[in-house]
mmCIF file with all atom_site columns, C-alpha atoms in Angstrom:
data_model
loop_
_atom_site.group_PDB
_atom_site.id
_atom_site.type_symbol
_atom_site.label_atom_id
_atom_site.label_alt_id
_atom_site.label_comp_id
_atom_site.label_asym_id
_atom_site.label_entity_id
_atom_site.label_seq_id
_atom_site.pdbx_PDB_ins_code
_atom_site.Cartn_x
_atom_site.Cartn_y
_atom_site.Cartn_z
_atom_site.occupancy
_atom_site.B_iso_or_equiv
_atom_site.pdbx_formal_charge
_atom_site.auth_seq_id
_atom_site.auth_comp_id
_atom_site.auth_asym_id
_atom_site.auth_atom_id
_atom_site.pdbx_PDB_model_num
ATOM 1  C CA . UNK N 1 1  ? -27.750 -149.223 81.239  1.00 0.00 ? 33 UNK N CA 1
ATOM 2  C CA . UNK N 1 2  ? -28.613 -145.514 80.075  1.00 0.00 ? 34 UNK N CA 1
ATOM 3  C CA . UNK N 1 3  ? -31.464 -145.366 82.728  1.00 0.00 ? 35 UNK N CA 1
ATOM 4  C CA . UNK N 1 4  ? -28.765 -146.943 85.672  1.00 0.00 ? 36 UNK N CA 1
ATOM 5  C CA . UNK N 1 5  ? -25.652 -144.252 84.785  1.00 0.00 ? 37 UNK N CA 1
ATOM 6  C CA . UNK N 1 6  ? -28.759 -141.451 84.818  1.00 0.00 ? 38 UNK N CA 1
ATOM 7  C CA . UNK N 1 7  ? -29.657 -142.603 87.953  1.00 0.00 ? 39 UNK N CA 1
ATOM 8  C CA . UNK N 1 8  ? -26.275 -142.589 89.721  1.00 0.00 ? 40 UNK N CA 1
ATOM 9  C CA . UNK N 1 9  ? -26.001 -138.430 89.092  1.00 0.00 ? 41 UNK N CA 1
ATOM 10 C CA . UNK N 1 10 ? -29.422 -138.268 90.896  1.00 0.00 ? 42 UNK N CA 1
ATOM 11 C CA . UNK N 1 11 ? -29.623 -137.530 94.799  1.00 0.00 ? 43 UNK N CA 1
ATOM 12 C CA . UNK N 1 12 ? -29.681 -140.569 96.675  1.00 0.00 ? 44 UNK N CA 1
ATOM 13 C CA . UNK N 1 13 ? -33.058 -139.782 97.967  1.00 0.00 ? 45 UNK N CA 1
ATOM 14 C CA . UNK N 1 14 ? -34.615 -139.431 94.112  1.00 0.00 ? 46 UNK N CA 1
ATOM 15 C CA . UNK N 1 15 ? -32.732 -142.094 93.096  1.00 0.00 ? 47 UNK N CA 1
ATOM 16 C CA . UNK N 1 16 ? -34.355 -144.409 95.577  1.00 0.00 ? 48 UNK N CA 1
ATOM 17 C CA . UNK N 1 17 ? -37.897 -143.472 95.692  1.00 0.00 ? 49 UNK N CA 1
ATOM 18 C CA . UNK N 1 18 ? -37.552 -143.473 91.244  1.00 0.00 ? 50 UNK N CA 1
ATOM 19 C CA . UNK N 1 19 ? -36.191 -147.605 92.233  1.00 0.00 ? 51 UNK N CA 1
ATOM 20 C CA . UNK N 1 20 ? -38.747 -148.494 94.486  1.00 0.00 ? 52 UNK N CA 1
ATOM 21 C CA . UNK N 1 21 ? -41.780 -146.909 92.418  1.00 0.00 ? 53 UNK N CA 1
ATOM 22 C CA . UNK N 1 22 ? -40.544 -148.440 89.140  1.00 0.00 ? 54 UNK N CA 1
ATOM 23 C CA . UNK N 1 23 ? -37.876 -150.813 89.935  1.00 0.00 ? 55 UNK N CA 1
ATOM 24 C CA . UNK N 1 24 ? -39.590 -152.624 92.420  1.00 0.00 ? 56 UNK N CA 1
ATOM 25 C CA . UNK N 1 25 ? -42.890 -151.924 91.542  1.00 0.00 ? 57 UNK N CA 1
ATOM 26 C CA . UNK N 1 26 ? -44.195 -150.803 95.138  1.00 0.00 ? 58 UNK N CA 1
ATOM 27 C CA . UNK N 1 27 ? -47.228 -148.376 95.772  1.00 0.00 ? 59 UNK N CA 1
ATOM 28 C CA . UNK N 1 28 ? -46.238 -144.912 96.769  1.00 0.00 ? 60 UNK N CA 1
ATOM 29 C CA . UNK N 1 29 ? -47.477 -145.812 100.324 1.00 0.00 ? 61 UNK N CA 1
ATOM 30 C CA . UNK N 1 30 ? -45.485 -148.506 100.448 1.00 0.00 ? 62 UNK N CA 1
ATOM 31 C CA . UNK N 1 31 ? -42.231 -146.183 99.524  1.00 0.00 ? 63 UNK N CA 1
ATOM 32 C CA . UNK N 1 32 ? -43.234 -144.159 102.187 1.00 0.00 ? 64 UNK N CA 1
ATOM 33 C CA . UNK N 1 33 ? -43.045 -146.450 104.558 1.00 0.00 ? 65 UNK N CA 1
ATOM 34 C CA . UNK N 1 34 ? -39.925 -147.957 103.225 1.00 0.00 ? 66 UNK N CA 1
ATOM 35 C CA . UNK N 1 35 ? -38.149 -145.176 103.245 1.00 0.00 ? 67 UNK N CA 1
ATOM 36 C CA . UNK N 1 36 ? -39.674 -143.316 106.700 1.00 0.00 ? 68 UNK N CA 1
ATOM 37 C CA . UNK N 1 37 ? -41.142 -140.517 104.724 1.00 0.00 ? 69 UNK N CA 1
ATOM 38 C CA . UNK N 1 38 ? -44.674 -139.037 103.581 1.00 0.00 ? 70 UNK N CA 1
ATOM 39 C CA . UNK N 1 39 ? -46.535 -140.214 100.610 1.00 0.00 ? 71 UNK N CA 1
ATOM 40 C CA . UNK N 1 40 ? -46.005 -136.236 99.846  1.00 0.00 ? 72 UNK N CA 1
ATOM 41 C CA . UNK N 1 41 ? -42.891 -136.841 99.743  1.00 0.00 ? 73 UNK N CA 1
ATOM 42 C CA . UNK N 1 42 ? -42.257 -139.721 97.653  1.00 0.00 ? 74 UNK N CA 1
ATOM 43 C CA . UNK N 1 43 ? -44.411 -138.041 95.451  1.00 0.00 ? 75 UNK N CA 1
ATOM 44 C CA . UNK N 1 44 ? -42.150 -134.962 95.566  1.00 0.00 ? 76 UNK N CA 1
ATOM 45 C CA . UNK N 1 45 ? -38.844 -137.236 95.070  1.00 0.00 ? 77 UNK N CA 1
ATOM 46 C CA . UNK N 1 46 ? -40.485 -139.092 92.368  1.00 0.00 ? 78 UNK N CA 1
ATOM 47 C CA . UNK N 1 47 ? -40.838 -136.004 90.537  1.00 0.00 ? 79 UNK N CA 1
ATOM 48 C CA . UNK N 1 48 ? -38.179 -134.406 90.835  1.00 0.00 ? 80 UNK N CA 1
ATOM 49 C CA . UNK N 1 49 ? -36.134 -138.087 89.691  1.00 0.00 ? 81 UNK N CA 1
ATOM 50 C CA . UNK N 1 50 ? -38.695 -138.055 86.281  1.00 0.00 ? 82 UNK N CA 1
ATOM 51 C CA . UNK N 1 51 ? -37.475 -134.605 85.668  1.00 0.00 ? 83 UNK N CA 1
ATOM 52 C CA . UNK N 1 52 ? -33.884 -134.904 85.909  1.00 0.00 ? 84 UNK N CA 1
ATOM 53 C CA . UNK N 1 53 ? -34.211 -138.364 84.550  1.00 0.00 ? 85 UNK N CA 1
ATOM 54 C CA . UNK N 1 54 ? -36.079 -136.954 81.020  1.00 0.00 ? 86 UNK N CA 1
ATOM 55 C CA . UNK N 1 55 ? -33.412 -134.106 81.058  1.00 0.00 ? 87 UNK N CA 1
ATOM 56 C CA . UNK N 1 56 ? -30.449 -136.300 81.459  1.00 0.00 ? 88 UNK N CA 1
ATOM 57 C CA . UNK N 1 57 ? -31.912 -139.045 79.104  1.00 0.00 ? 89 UNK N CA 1
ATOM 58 C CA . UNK N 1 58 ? -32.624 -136.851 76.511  1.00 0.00 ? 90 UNK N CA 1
ATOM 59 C CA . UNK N 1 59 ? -29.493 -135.360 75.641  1.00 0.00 ? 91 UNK N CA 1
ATOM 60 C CA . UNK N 1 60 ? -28.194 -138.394 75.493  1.00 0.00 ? 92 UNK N CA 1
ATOM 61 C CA . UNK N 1 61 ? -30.914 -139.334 72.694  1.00 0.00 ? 93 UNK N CA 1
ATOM 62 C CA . UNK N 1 62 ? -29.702 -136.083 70.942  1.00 0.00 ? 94 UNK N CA 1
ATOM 63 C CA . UNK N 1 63 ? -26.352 -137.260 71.044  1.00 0.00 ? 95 UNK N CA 1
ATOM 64 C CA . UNK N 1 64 ? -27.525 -140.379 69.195  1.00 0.00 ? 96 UNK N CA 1
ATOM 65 C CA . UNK N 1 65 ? -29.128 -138.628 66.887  1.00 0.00 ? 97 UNK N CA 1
ATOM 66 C CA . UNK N 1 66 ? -26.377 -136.213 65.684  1.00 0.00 ? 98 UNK N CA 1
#
């Protein structure tokens, strides 16, 4: 549930390429394709969802932990 409410303050176009890659298990080529886009740029998207994802995810952990 924590990774699904991060997910929803992402850009629609991280937010997707982060589903496909680990959601749905399909090869960054694939995601390309999918989506209409370079492998580049899944790659980019993909990073930039980890990012925000580990930032968003781990103040929540803090919170927990207080």
């Amino acid at each position: 549930q924590a990774v699904d409410d991060a997910l929803a303050k992402l850009p629609e176009v991280q937010a997707s390429a982060f589903r496909l890659l680990k959601g749905e298990g399909l090869s960054i080529a694939e995601v390309a394709a999918v989506m209409g886009i370079s492998k580049g740029a899944v790659k980019l998207r993909a990073h930039r969802a980890y990012v925000a994802l580990r930032g968003l995810l781990g103040k929540r952990v803090e919170r927990k932990g207080s």
